CSV table of C-alpha atoms (C1' of nucleotides) in Angstrom, one decimal:
chain,number,residue,atom,x,y,z
A,1,MET,CA,-20.3,14.7,3.9
A,2,SER,CA,-20.4,11.8,1.5
A,3,PRO,CA,-17.5,9.8,0.2
A,4,ARG,CA,-15.9,12.8,-1.4
A,5,ARG,CA,-12.9,10.4,-1.3
A,6,SER,CA,-13.9,8.4,-4.3
A,7,TYR,CA,-11.6,5.7,-5.6
A,8,ASP,CA,-12.0,7.2,-9.1
A,9,GLN,CA,-12.0,3.9,-10.8
A,10,TYR,CA,-14.2,2.9,-13.7
A,11,CYS,CA,-15.0,-0.4,-12.1
A,12,PRO,CA,-18.3,-1.6,-10.8
A,13,ALA,CA,-16.9,-2.9,-7.5
A,14,ALA,CA,-15.0,0.3,-6.9
A,15,ARG,CA,-18.2,2.3,-7.6
A,16,ALA,CA,-20.0,0.2,-5.1
A,17,LEU,CA,-17.3,0.8,-2.5
A,18,ASP,CA,-17.5,4.5,-3.1
A,19,ALA,CA,-21.0,4.4,-1.7
A,20,LEU,CA,-20.6,1.6,0.8
A,21,GLY,CA,-17.0,1.6,1.9
A,22,ASP,CA,-17.2,4.0,4.8
A,23,ARG,CA,-17.2,2.6,8.2
A,24,TRP,CA,-20.6,1.6,9.6
A,25,THR,CA,-22.4,2.1,6.2
A,26,LEU,CA,-23.0,-1.6,5.4
A,27,LEU,CA,-23.9,-2.4,9.0
A,28,ILE,CA,-26.6,0.3,8.9
A,29,VAL,CA,-27.9,-1.4,5.8
A,30,ARG,CA,-27.9,-4.7,7.7
A,31,GLU,CA,-30.0,-3.1,10.4
A,32,LEU,CA,-32.5,-1.6,7.9
A,33,LEU,CA,-32.8,-4.8,6.0
A,34,ALA,CA,-34.8,-5.9,9.1
A,35,GLY,CA,-37.3,-3.1,8.6
A,36,PRO,CA,-37.6,0.6,9.2
A,37,ARG,CA,-35.8,1.9,12.3
A,38,ARG,CA,-35.7,5.1,14.3
A,39,TYR,CA,-32.4,6.9,14.9
A,40,THR,CA,-32.3,5.7,18.5
A,41,ASP,CA,-32.9,2.1,17.6
A,42,LEU,CA,-30.1,2.2,15.1
A,43,HIS,CA,-27.8,3.8,17.7
A,44,ALA,CA,-28.8,1.1,20.2
A,45,ASP,CA,-28.1,-1.8,17.8
A,46,LEU,CA,-24.8,-0.4,16.5
A,47,PRO,CA,-22.8,-0.3,19.7
A,48,GLY,CA,-19.7,1.9,19.2
A,49,VAL,CA,-21.0,4.2,16.6
A,50,SER,CA,-20.9,7.8,17.7
A,51,THR,CA,-24.0,9.9,17.3
A,52,ASP,CA,-22.5,12.3,14.8
A,53,VAL,CA,-21.1,9.6,12.6
A,54,LEU,CA,-24.4,7.8,12.5
A,55,ALA,CA,-26.2,11.0,11.6
A,56,SER,CA,-23.6,11.7,8.9
A,57,ARG,CA,-23.9,8.2,7.4
A,58,LEU,CA,-27.7,8.5,7.3
A,59,ARG,CA,-27.4,11.8,5.5
A,60,ASP,CA,-24.9,10.4,3.0
A,61,MET,CA,-27.0,7.3,2.4
A,62,GLU,CA,-30.1,9.3,1.8
A,63,ARG,CA,-28.2,11.5,-0.6
A,64,ASP,CA,-26.9,8.4,-2.4
A,65,GLY,CA,-30.4,6.9,-2.8
A,66,LEU,CA,-29.9,4.1,-0.3
A,67,THR,CA,-32.4,5.2,2.3
A,68,THR,CA,-35.3,7.5,2.9
A,69,ARG,CA,-36.4,9.4,6.0
A,70,ARG,CA,-40.1,9.2,6.7
A,71,ARG,CA,-42.2,10.7,9.5
A,72,LEU,CA,-44.4,8.2,11.2
A,73,PRO,CA,-48.1,9.2,11.6
A,74,PRO,CA,-49.1,10.1,15.1
A,75,PRO,CA,-49.3,8.8,17.7
A,76,GLY,CA,-45.7,8.2,18.3
A,77,ALA,CA,-44.7,10.6,15.5
A,78,ALA,CA,-41.1,10.1,14.9
A,79,TYR,CA,-38.7,9.8,12.0
A,80,VAL,CA,-37.9,6.4,10.7
A,81,TYR,CA,-35.2,5.4,8.2
A,82,GLU,CA,-35.9,2.8,5.7
A,83,LEU,CA,-34.2,1.3,2.6
A,84,THR,CA,-35.1,2.3,-0.8
A,85,GLU,CA,-35.3,-0.4,-3.5
A,86,ARG,CA,-31.8,0.4,-4.4
A,87,GLY,CA,-30.8,-0.1,-0.8
A,88,SER,CA,-32.7,-3.4,-0.5
A,89,ASP,CA,-30.8,-4.6,-3.6
A,90,LEU,CA,-27.8,-4.8,-1.2
A,91,LEU,CA,-29.2,-8.0,0.3
A,92,PRO,CA,-26.9,-10.2,-1.9
A,93,VAL,CA,-23.9,-8.2,-0.8
A,94,LEU,CA,-24.7,-8.7,2.9
A,95,GLN,CA,-25.4,-12.4,2.3
A,96,ALA,CA,-22.1,-12.9,0.6
A,97,LEU,CA,-20.3,-11.0,3.3
A,98,GLY,CA,-22.1,-13.0,6.0
A,99,GLU,CA,-21.3,-16.3,4.4
A,100,TRP,CA,-17.7,-15.5,4.1
A,101,GLY,CA,-17.5,-14.2,7.7
A,102,ALA,CA,-19.4,-17.1,9.3
A,103,PRO,CA,-16.3,-19.1,10.0
A,104,ALA,CA,-15.0,-16.2,12.1
A,105,LEU,CA,-17.9,-16.7,14.5
A,106,GLU,CA,-16.1,-19.7,16.0
A,107,GLU,CA,-14.7,-17.6,18.7
A,108,ARG,CA,-17.1,-15.5,20.7
A,109,ARG,CA,-15.3,-12.8,22.5
A,110,PRO,CA,-16.6,-11.4,25.7
A,111,THR,CA,-16.7,-7.9,24.2
A,112,ASP,CA,-18.9,-9.0,21.4
A,113,ALA,CA,-22.4,-7.5,21.3
A,114,VAL,CA,-25.3,-9.8,20.1
A,115,ARG,CA,-28.6,-9.0,18.6
A,116,ALA,CA,-31.2,-11.6,17.6
A,117,HIS,CA,-31.9,-10.3,14.1
A,118,TRP,CA,-28.2,-10.5,13.2
A,119,PHE,CA,-28.8,-14.2,12.8
A,120,ALA,CA,-31.7,-13.7,10.4
A,121,LEU,CA,-29.7,-13.8,7.2
A,122,PRO,CA,-27.6,-16.8,8.0
A,123,LEU,CA,-30.6,-18.7,9.3
A,124,LEU,CA,-32.6,-17.7,6.2
A,125,ARG,CA,-29.9,-19.3,4.1
A,126,CYS,CA,-30.1,-22.6,6.1
A,127,LEU,CA,-33.9,-22.7,5.8
A,128,GLU,CA,-33.9,-22.0,2.1
A,129,GLU,CA,-31.3,-24.8,1.5
A,130,ALA,CA,-33.4,-27.2,3.6
A,131,ALA,CA,-36.4,-26.3,1.3
A,132,VAL,CA,-38.9,-26.6,4.1
A,133,GLY,CA,-41.6,-25.0,2.0
A,134,GLU,CA,-43.1,-21.5,1.9
A,135,GLY,CA,-44.3,-19.2,4.7
A,136,VAL,CA,-43.3,-17.0,7.6
A,137,ILE,CA,-41.3,-18.5,10.5
A,138,GLN,CA,-41.1,-16.8,13.8
A,139,VAL,CA,-37.7,-17.2,15.5
A,140,ARG,CA,-37.1,-16.9,19.2
A,141,LEU,CA,-33.6,-16.6,20.7
A,142,ASP,CA,-32.6,-15.6,24.1
A,143,GLU,CA,-31.4,-12.3,22.7
A,144,GLY,CA,-34.7,-11.5,21.1
A,145,GLU,CA,-37.2,-12.4,18.3
A,146,PHE,CA,-37.4,-12.0,14.6
A,147,HIS,CA,-39.1,-13.5,11.6
A,148,VAL,CA,-38.1,-14.8,8.2
A,149,ARG,CA,-40.0,-15.4,5.1
A,150,VAL,CA,-38.9,-18.6,3.3
A,151,GLY,CA,-39.6,-20.0,-0.1
A,152,ASP,CA,-40.8,-16.7,-1.5
A,153,ALA,CA,-40.0,-17.2,-5.1
A,154,ALA,CA,-40.6,-13.5,-5.7
A,155,GLU,CA,-37.2,-12.8,-4.2
A,156,GLY,CA,-38.8,-9.6,-3.3
A,157,ARG,CA,-38.1,-7.2,-0.5
A,158,ALA,CA,-38.3,-7.8,3.2
A,159,VAL,CA,-37.5,-11.4,3.5
A,160,TYR,CA,-37.0,-11.0,7.2
A,161,GLY,CA,-37.6,-8.5,9.9
A,162,ASP,CA,-37.1,-7.7,13.5
A,163,GLY,CA,-39.7,-8.7,16.1
A,164,PRO,CA,-42.8,-10.7,15.4
A,165,ALA,CA,-44.2,-10.7,11.9
A,166,PRO,CA,-47.1,-8.2,11.5
A,167,GLU,CA,-49.0,-10.7,9.4
A,168,GLY,CA,-48.6,-13.6,11.8
A,169,SER,CA,-46.5,-16.7,11.3
A,170,ASP,CA,-47.0,-20.2,9.9
A,171,ALA,CA,-44.5,-21.7,12.4
A,172,ARG,CA,-42.5,-20.8,15.3
A,173,ILE,CA,-39.0,-22.1,16.2
A,174,SER,CA,-36.9,-21.5,19.4
A,175,LEU,CA,-33.2,-22.1,19.5
A,176,ASP,CA,-30.1,-20.5,21.1
A,177,ALA,CA,-27.4,-18.4,19.5
A,178,GLU,CA,-24.9,-21.2,19.6
A,179,THR,CA,-27.1,-23.4,17.5
A,180,CYS,CA,-27.7,-20.5,15.1
A,181,THR,CA,-24.0,-20.1,14.7
A,182,ALA,CA,-23.3,-23.8,14.1
A,183,LEU,CA,-26.1,-23.8,11.4
A,184,SER,CA,-24.7,-20.7,9.7
A,185,ARG,CA,-21.2,-22.1,9.7
A,186,GLY,CA,-22.4,-25.3,8.2
A,187,ALA,CA,-21.2,-27.3,11.1
A,188,LEU,CA,-24.7,-28.4,11.9
A,189,ARG,CA,-27.6,-29.4,9.7
A,190,LEU,CA,-31.1,-28.2,10.2
A,191,ARG,CA,-32.5,-31.8,10.3
A,192,ASP,CA,-29.9,-32.8,12.9
A,193,ALA,CA,-30.5,-29.8,15.1
A,194,VAL,CA,-34.3,-30.5,15.1
A,195,ARG,CA,-33.7,-34.2,15.8
A,196,ASP,CA,-31.3,-33.4,18.7
A,197,GLY,CA,-33.8,-31.1,20.3
A,198,ARG,CA,-31.6,-28.0,19.8
A,199,ILE,CA,-34.5,-26.4,17.8
A,200,ASP,CA,-38.0,-26.4,19.3
A,201,VAL,CA,-40.7,-26.2,16.6
A,202,THR,CA,-44.2,-25.2,17.4
A,203,GLY,CA,-47.2,-24.9,15.0
A,204,GLU,CA,-49.4,-27.3,13.2
A,205,GLY,CA,-49.3,-26.1,9.6
A,206,THR,CA,-47.4,-27.8,6.7
A,207,LEU,CA,-44.4,-25.6,7.3
A,208,ALA,CA,-44.1,-26.6,10.9
A,209,LYS,CA,-44.5,-30.2,10.0
A,210,ALA,CA,-41.8,-29.9,7.3
A,211,LEU,CA,-39.5,-28.3,9.9
A,212,ARG,CA,-40.0,-31.2,12.2
A,213,GLY,CA,-38.8,-33.5,9.4
B,1,MET,CA,-1.5,-2.7,12.2
B,2,SER,CA,-4.6,-4.7,11.5
B,3,PRO,CA,-8.2,-3.7,12.2
B,4,ARG,CA,-7.6,-3.1,15.8
B,5,ARG,CA,-10.9,-1.3,15.4
B,6,SER,CA,-13.2,-4.2,15.4
B,7,TYR,CA,-16.9,-3.8,15.4
B,8,ASP,CA,-17.1,-6.2,18.3
B,9,GLN,CA,-20.3,-7.8,17.1
B,10,TYR,CA,-21.1,-11.4,17.1
B,11,CYS,CA,-22.4,-11.3,13.5
B,12,PRO,CA,-21.0,-12.9,10.4
B,13,ALA,CA,-21.2,-9.8,8.3
B,14,ALA,CA,-19.6,-7.6,11.0
B,15,ARG,CA,-16.8,-10.2,11.3
B,16,ALA,CA,-16.3,-10.0,7.6
B,17,LEU,CA,-16.1,-6.3,7.7
B,18,ASP,CA,-13.6,-6.5,10.5
B,19,ALA,CA,-11.2,-8.1,8.0
B,20,LEU,CA,-12.3,-6.3,4.8
B,21,GLY,CA,-13.7,-3.0,5.9
B,22,ASP,CA,-10.5,-1.0,5.7
B,23,ARG,CA,-10.0,1.3,2.7
B,24,TRP,CA,-8.4,-0.5,-0.3
B,25,THR,CA,-8.6,-4.0,1.2
B,26,LEU,CA,-11.3,-5.3,-1.1
B,27,LEU,CA,-9.8,-3.6,-4.1
B,28,ILE,CA,-6.5,-5.4,-3.4
B,29,VAL,CA,-8.5,-8.6,-3.3
B,30,ARG,CA,-10.0,-7.7,-6.7
B,31,GLU,CA,-6.5,-7.2,-8.1
B,32,LEU,CA,-5.3,-10.5,-6.7
B,33,LEU,CA,-8.3,-12.4,-8.0
B,34,ALA,CA,-6.7,-11.9,-11.4
B,35,GLY,CA,-3.6,-13.7,-10.3
B,36,PRO,CA,-0.4,-13.2,-8.3
B,37,ARG,CA,1.0,-9.6,-8.4
B,38,ARG,CA,4.1,-7.8,-7.3
B,39,TYR,CA,4.0,-4.9,-5.0
B,40,THR,CA,4.7,-2.4,-7.8
B,41,ASP,CA,2.1,-3.9,-10.1
B,42,LEU,CA,-0.5,-3.5,-7.3
B,43,HIS,CA,0.6,0.0,-6.7
B,44,ALA,CA,0.3,0.8,-10.4
B,45,ASP,CA,-3.2,-0.7,-10.7
B,46,LEU,CA,-4.5,1.0,-7.6
B,47,PRO,CA,-4.1,4.7,-8.4
B,48,GLY,CA,-4.3,6.8,-5.3
B,49,VAL,CA,-3.2,4.3,-2.7
B,50,SER,CA,-0.1,5.5,-0.9
B,51,THR,CA,2.9,3.3,-0.5
B,52,ASP,CA,2.7,2.8,3.2
B,53,VAL,CA,-1.0,2.1,3.2
B,54,LEU,CA,-0.6,-0.6,0.5
B,55,ALA,CA,2.3,-2.2,2.5
B,56,SER,CA,0.2,-2.0,5.7
B,57,ARG,CA,-2.8,-3.6,4.0
B,58,LEU,CA,-0.7,-6.4,2.5
B,59,ARG,CA,0.7,-7.1,6.0
B,60,ASP,CA,-2.7,-7.1,7.6
B,61,MET,CA,-4.2,-9.3,4.9
B,62,GLU,CA,-1.4,-11.8,5.3
B,63,ARG,CA,-1.9,-11.8,9.0
B,64,ASP,CA,-5.6,-12.4,8.5
B,65,GLY,CA,-5.0,-15.3,6.2
B,66,LEU,CA,-6.2,-13.6,3.0
B,67,THR,CA,-2.9,-13.5,1.2
B,68,THR,CA,0.6,-15.1,1.1
B,69,ARG,CA,3.9,-13.6,0.0
B,70,ARG,CA,6.0,-15.8,-2.1
B,71,ARG,CA,9.4,-15.3,-3.7
B,72,LEU,CA,9.5,-16.0,-7.4
B,73,PRO,CA,12.4,-18.2,-8.6
B,74,PRO,CA,15.2,-16.5,-10.5
B,75,PRO,CA,15.4,-15.0,-12.9
B,76,GLY,CA,13.3,-12.0,-12.0
B,77,ALA,CA,13.4,-13.0,-8.4
B,78,ALA,CA,10.8,-10.9,-6.6
B,79,TYR,CA,8.1,-11.2,-4.1
B,80,VAL,CA,4.6,-11.8,-5.4
B,81,TYR,CA,1.4,-11.6,-3.4
B,82,GLU,CA,-1.4,-14.1,-4.0
B,83,LEU,CA,-4.6,-15.0,-2.5
B,84,THR,CA,-5.0,-17.9,-0.1
B,85,GLU,CA,-8.0,-20.2,-0.6
B,86,ARG,CA,-9.7,-18.1,2.1
B,87,GLY,CA,-9.0,-15.0,0.1
B,88,SER,CA,-10.2,-16.6,-3.1
B,89,ASP,CA,-13.5,-17.3,-1.3
B,90,LEU,CA,-14.2,-13.6,-1.6
B,91,LEU,CA,-15.1,-14.0,-5.2
B,92,PRO,CA,-18.9,-14.0,-4.5
B,93,VAL,CA,-18.4,-10.8,-2.4
B,94,LEU,CA,-16.7,-9.0,-5.2
B,95,GLN,CA,-19.3,-10.3,-7.7
B,96,ALA,CA,-22.2,-9.1,-5.5
B,97,LEU,CA,-20.5,-5.7,-5.1
B,98,GLY,CA,-19.8,-5.4,-8.8
B,99,GLU,CA,-23.4,-6.3,-9.7
B,100,TRP,CA,-24.8,-3.7,-7.4
B,101,GLY,CA,-22.3,-1.1,-8.5
B,102,ALA,CA,-22.7,-1.7,-12.2
B,103,PRO,CA,-25.5,0.9,-12.7
B,104,ALA,CA,-23.1,3.6,-11.3
B,105,LEU,CA,-20.9,3.0,-14.4
B,106,GLU,CA,-23.3,5.0,-16.5
B,107,GLU,CA,-21.3,8.1,-16.0
B,108,ARG,CA,-17.7,7.9,-16.8
B,109,ARG,CA,-15.8,10.7,-15.1
B,110,PRO,CA,-12.7,12.0,-16.7
B,111,THR,CA,-10.8,11.4,-13.5
B,112,ASP,CA,-11.6,7.7,-13.6
B,113,ALA,CA,-8.8,5.2,-14.0
B,114,VAL,CA,-9.5,2.1,-16.2
B,115,ARG,CA,-7.9,-1.3,-16.3
B,116,ALA,CA,-8.9,-4.0,-18.6
B,117,HIS,CA,-9.1,-6.8,-16.0
B,118,TRP,CA,-11.6,-4.8,-14.0
B,119,PHE,CA,-14.2,-5.9,-16.6
B,120,ALA,CA,-13.4,-9.6,-16.2
B,121,LEU,CA,-15.9,-10.3,-13.4
B,122,PRO,CA,-18.8,-8.5,-15.0
B,123,LEU,CA,-18.1,-10.0,-18.4
B,124,LEU,CA,-17.7,-13.4,-16.8
B,125,ARG,CA,-21.2,-13.1,-15.5
B,126,CYS,CA,-22.6,-12.2,-18.9
B,127,LEU,CA,-20.8,-15.2,-20.5
B,128,GLU,CA,-22.0,-17.6,-17.8
B,129,GLU,CA,-25.6,-16.4,-18.3
B,130,ALA,CA,-25.3,-16.7,-22.1
B,131,ALA,CA,-24.2,-20.3,-21.5
B,132,VAL,CA,-21.8,-20.4,-24.4
B,133,GLY,CA,-20.1,-23.6,-23.3
B,134,GLU,CA,-16.9,-24.4,-21.6
B,135,GLY,CA,-13.4,-23.1,-22.1
B,136,VAL,CA,-11.0,-20.2,-21.9
B,137,ILE,CA,-11.8,-17.0,-23.6
B,138,GLN,CA,-9.1,-14.4,-24.3
B,139,VAL,CA,-10.5,-10.9,-24.1
B,140,ARG,CA,-8.9,-7.9,-25.8
B,141,LEU,CA,-9.8,-4.3,-24.9
B,142,ASP,CA,-8.1,-1.1,-25.8
B,143,GLU,CA,-6.9,-0.9,-22.2
B,144,GLY,CA,-5.3,-4.3,-22.1
B,145,GLU,CA,-6.0,-8.0,-22.3
B,146,PHE,CA,-7.3,-10.7,-19.9
B,147,HIS,CA,-8.8,-14.1,-20.0
B,148,VAL,CA,-11.8,-15.8,-18.4
B,149,ARG,CA,-12.7,-19.4,-17.9
B,150,VAL,CA,-16.4,-20.1,-18.5
B,151,GLY,CA,-18.6,-23.0,-17.8
B,152,ASP,CA,-16.2,-24.5,-15.3
B,153,ALA,CA,-18.6,-26.5,-13.1
B,154,ALA,CA,-15.9,-26.9,-10.5
B,155,GLU,CA,-16.5,-23.3,-9.4
B,156,GLY,CA,-12.9,-23.5,-8.4
B,157,ARG,CA,-10.3,-20.9,-8.1
B,158,ALA,CA,-8.9,-18.6,-10.8
B,159,VAL,CA,-11.8,-18.2,-13.0
B,160,TYR,CA,-10.1,-15.3,-14.7
B,161,GLY,CA,-6.7,-13.7,-14.9
B,162,ASP,CA,-4.8,-10.7,-16.2
B,163,GLY,CA,-3.0,-11.0,-19.5
B,164,PRO,CA,-3.1,-14.0,-21.9
B,165,ALA,CA,-4.0,-17.4,-20.5
B,166,PRO,CA,-0.9,-19.4,-19.8
B,167,GLU,CA,-2.6,-22.6,-21.1
B,168,GLY,CA,-3.9,-20.9,-24.3
B,169,SER,CA,-7.4,-20.0,-25.1
B,170,ASP,CA,-10.3,-21.6,-27.0
B,171,ALA,CA,-11.6,-18.4,-28.4
B,172,ARG,CA,-10.7,-14.8,-28.6
B,173,ILE,CA,-13.0,-11.8,-28.5
B,174,SER,CA,-12.3,-8.1,-29.0
B,175,LEU,CA,-14.5,-5.3,-27.8
B,176,ASP,CA,-14.3,-1.8,-26.2
B,177,ALA,CA,-14.9,-0.7,-22.7
B,178,GLU,CA,-18.2,0.9,-23.5
B,179,THR,CA,-19.6,-2.4,-24.8
B,180,CYS,CA,-18.3,-4.1,-21.7
B,181,THR,CA,-20.1,-1.6,-19.5
B,182,ALA,CA,-23.3,-2.0,-21.3
B,183,LEU,CA,-23.1,-5.8,-21.0
B,184,SER,CA,-22.4,-5.6,-17.3
B,185,ARG,CA,-25.3,-3.2,-16.7
B,186,GLY,CA,-27.6,-5.5,-18.6
B,187,ALA,CA,-28.3,-2.7,-21.1
B,188,LEU,CA,-27.0,-4.9,-23.9
B,189,ARG,CA,-27.2,-8.6,-24.5
B,190,LEU,CA,-24.3,-10.7,-25.6
B,191,ARG,CA,-26.0,-12.0,-28.7
B,192,ASP,CA,-27.0,-8.5,-29.8
B,193,ALA,CA,-23.5,-7.2,-29.3
B,194,VAL,CA,-22.0,-9.9,-31.4
B,195,ARG,CA,-24.7,-9.4,-34.1
B,196,ASP,CA,-24.1,-5.7,-34.2
B,197,GLY,CA,-20.4,-6.2,-34.6
B,198,ARG,CA,-19.5,-4.6,-31.3
B,199,ILE,CA,-17.8,-7.8,-30.3
B,200,ASP,CA,-15.3,-9.4,-32.7
B,201,VAL,CA,-14.9,-13.1,-32.2
B,202,THR,CA,-12.0,-15.1,-33.6
B,203,GLY,CA,-11.3,-18.8,-33.3
B,204,GLU,CA,-12.7,-22.0,-34.8
B,205,GLY,CA,-13.6,-24.2,-31.8
B,206,THR,CA,-17.0,-24.9,-30.6
B,207,LEU,CA,-16.7,-22.1,-28.0
B,208,ALA,CA,-16.0,-19.5,-30.7
B,209,LYS,CA,-18.8,-20.8,-32.8
B,210,ALA,CA,-21.2,-20.6,-29.8
B,211,LEU,CA,-20.1,-17.1,-29.2
B,212,ARG,CA,-20.9,-16.1,-32.8
B,213,GLY,CA,-24.4,-17.3,-32.1
C,1,DC,C1',14.8,-0.2,-9.7
C,2,DG,C1',11.5,-2.6,-6.7
C,3,DG,C1',10.0,-2.6,-1.9
C,4,DC,C1',9.1,-0.5,1.5
C,5,DA,C1',9.8,3.1,6.0
C,6,DT,C1',9.5,7.9,7.6
C,7,DC,C1',7.6,12.4,8.0
C,8,DC,C1',3.8,15.5,7.7
C,9,DG,C1',-0.7,17.8,6.8
C,10,DT,C1',-5.6,16.9,6.5
C,11,DG,C1',-9.6,14.6,7.3
C,12,DA,C1',-12.3,10.9,9.4
C,13,DC,C1',-13.5,8.8,13.6
C,14,DG,C1',-14.9,8.0,18.7
C,15,DA,C1',-16.4,9.9,23.1
C,16,DT,C1',-18.6,13.3,25.6
C,17,DA,C1',-21.5,17.3,26.3
C,18,DC,C1',-25.2,19.9,25.0
C,19,DT,C1',-29.7,21.6,22.7
C,20,DG,C1',-34.5,21.9,20.4
D,1,DC,C1',-35.9,11.6,21.2
D,2,DA,C1',-33.0,13.1,17.6
D,3,DG,C1',-29.7,14.9,16.6
D,4,DT,C1',-25.6,19.1,16.7
D,5,DA,C1',-21.2,21.0,18.7
D,6,DT,C1',-16.7,20.3,20.3
D,7,DC,C1',-12.4,18.1,20.8
D,8,DG,C1',-8.6,14.7,20.9
D,9,DT,C1',-6.8,10.9,18.3
D,10,DC,C1',-5.9,8.1,14.5
D,11,DA,C1',-6.0,6.8,9.7
D,12,DC,C1',-5.2,8.3,5.2
D,13,DG,C1',-2.9,10.5,1.1
D,14,DG,C1',1.4,12.7,-0.7
D,15,DA,C1',6.2,13.2,-0.8
D,16,DT,C1',10.6,11.9,0.2
D,17,DG,C1',14.4,8.8,1.6
D,18,DC,C1',16.7,4.4,2.5
D,19,DC,C1',18.3,-0.2,1.3
D,20,DG,C1',18.8,-4.5,-0.9
DNA sequence: CGGCATCCGTGACGATACTG
DNA sequence: CAGTATCGTCACGGATGCCG
């Protein structure tokens, strides 16, 4: 079951690792930060995880208060997993991890899987730093689409999600994964990427105008 | 050897977990954030880690650029392990983990080990938030002593360390682990703890005066 | 004595097959 | 679709031994 193998240390970081240290756990959190997911979706976006391990992690995470399992209303009645508030509070952890790991994206190995929404967190950081304003930005990569909510002072939940934003978007940008990587590594600034045509911005609102510089 | 078991995902967080996801790795980083340590010291402050796993982790971490192994000059010639700059960059990760895990410190199990410097990071956050000024504070708990450097705008390396500060301290405080926990959980404010006598402050500098309120 | 390497039992993990 | 069952392999934890 759960991390019966506790570190048994009276230390906040060790306590966190008791709940998060198992393989795949934090990556499942990363997936669910993009919104509720079904078991099969999780399995598809976590290449390499075996079915039993995924099921075991989801059980442990629910037991530890990180996730809940909810049955979708018909039609399409299925179970979806989503983060609790406690689980959503892990956003800073994923951000810190991603920031530290960004330099390691320099090399792109042929065996590496790619999903569009994996770039949501790094890109969100760039957009926040650029202070382009407030609103929802729809992002299109070759690998797929996602959306991010920038400038939300509430610092509330669901700052980004997979696919198009249900409530619509204030601006749309299109770029490739390489540009995304360069932005997240700090090797490229948002302004320069837009100026060089590596980011295509569509939309007419103030947010789109701000993105164009 | 090293995480031969990569997640094989082109994602910054996954790349970070490739290097950090193995058991004990992040706790070794936590230890080394308090300063260089010898193998035996690490083994003593990480109860439960087996000798071969510790040696293996230290080798992997050195290979991944997180740590270096240096021979101390005689007398007392021994090897010490210390973080590289890349390794020190993990401070935000440990901070985020610690902040998230702090609520789990409510229950203190009898099997839990305790070390004084494990409270350094949480306490550092409290002191930074209280904005008491700038300088080095020596902290004494029943479990041991450590020191923290507050208000250092440089945000540089070595914001805290085990034992007394080599360069001396501007103020000294004495408190118990329970008070430390309450502070890190946000259940107790620094001002109130000082006022209630749960923190004893000694020293005459501006930093000590600021701590007294 | 500090710094590991070796051996061994157990449990976690990964892949495949199978079921409601 | 959403898992459970089975199995081989590897990583982990504990103990011991070696070597400077």
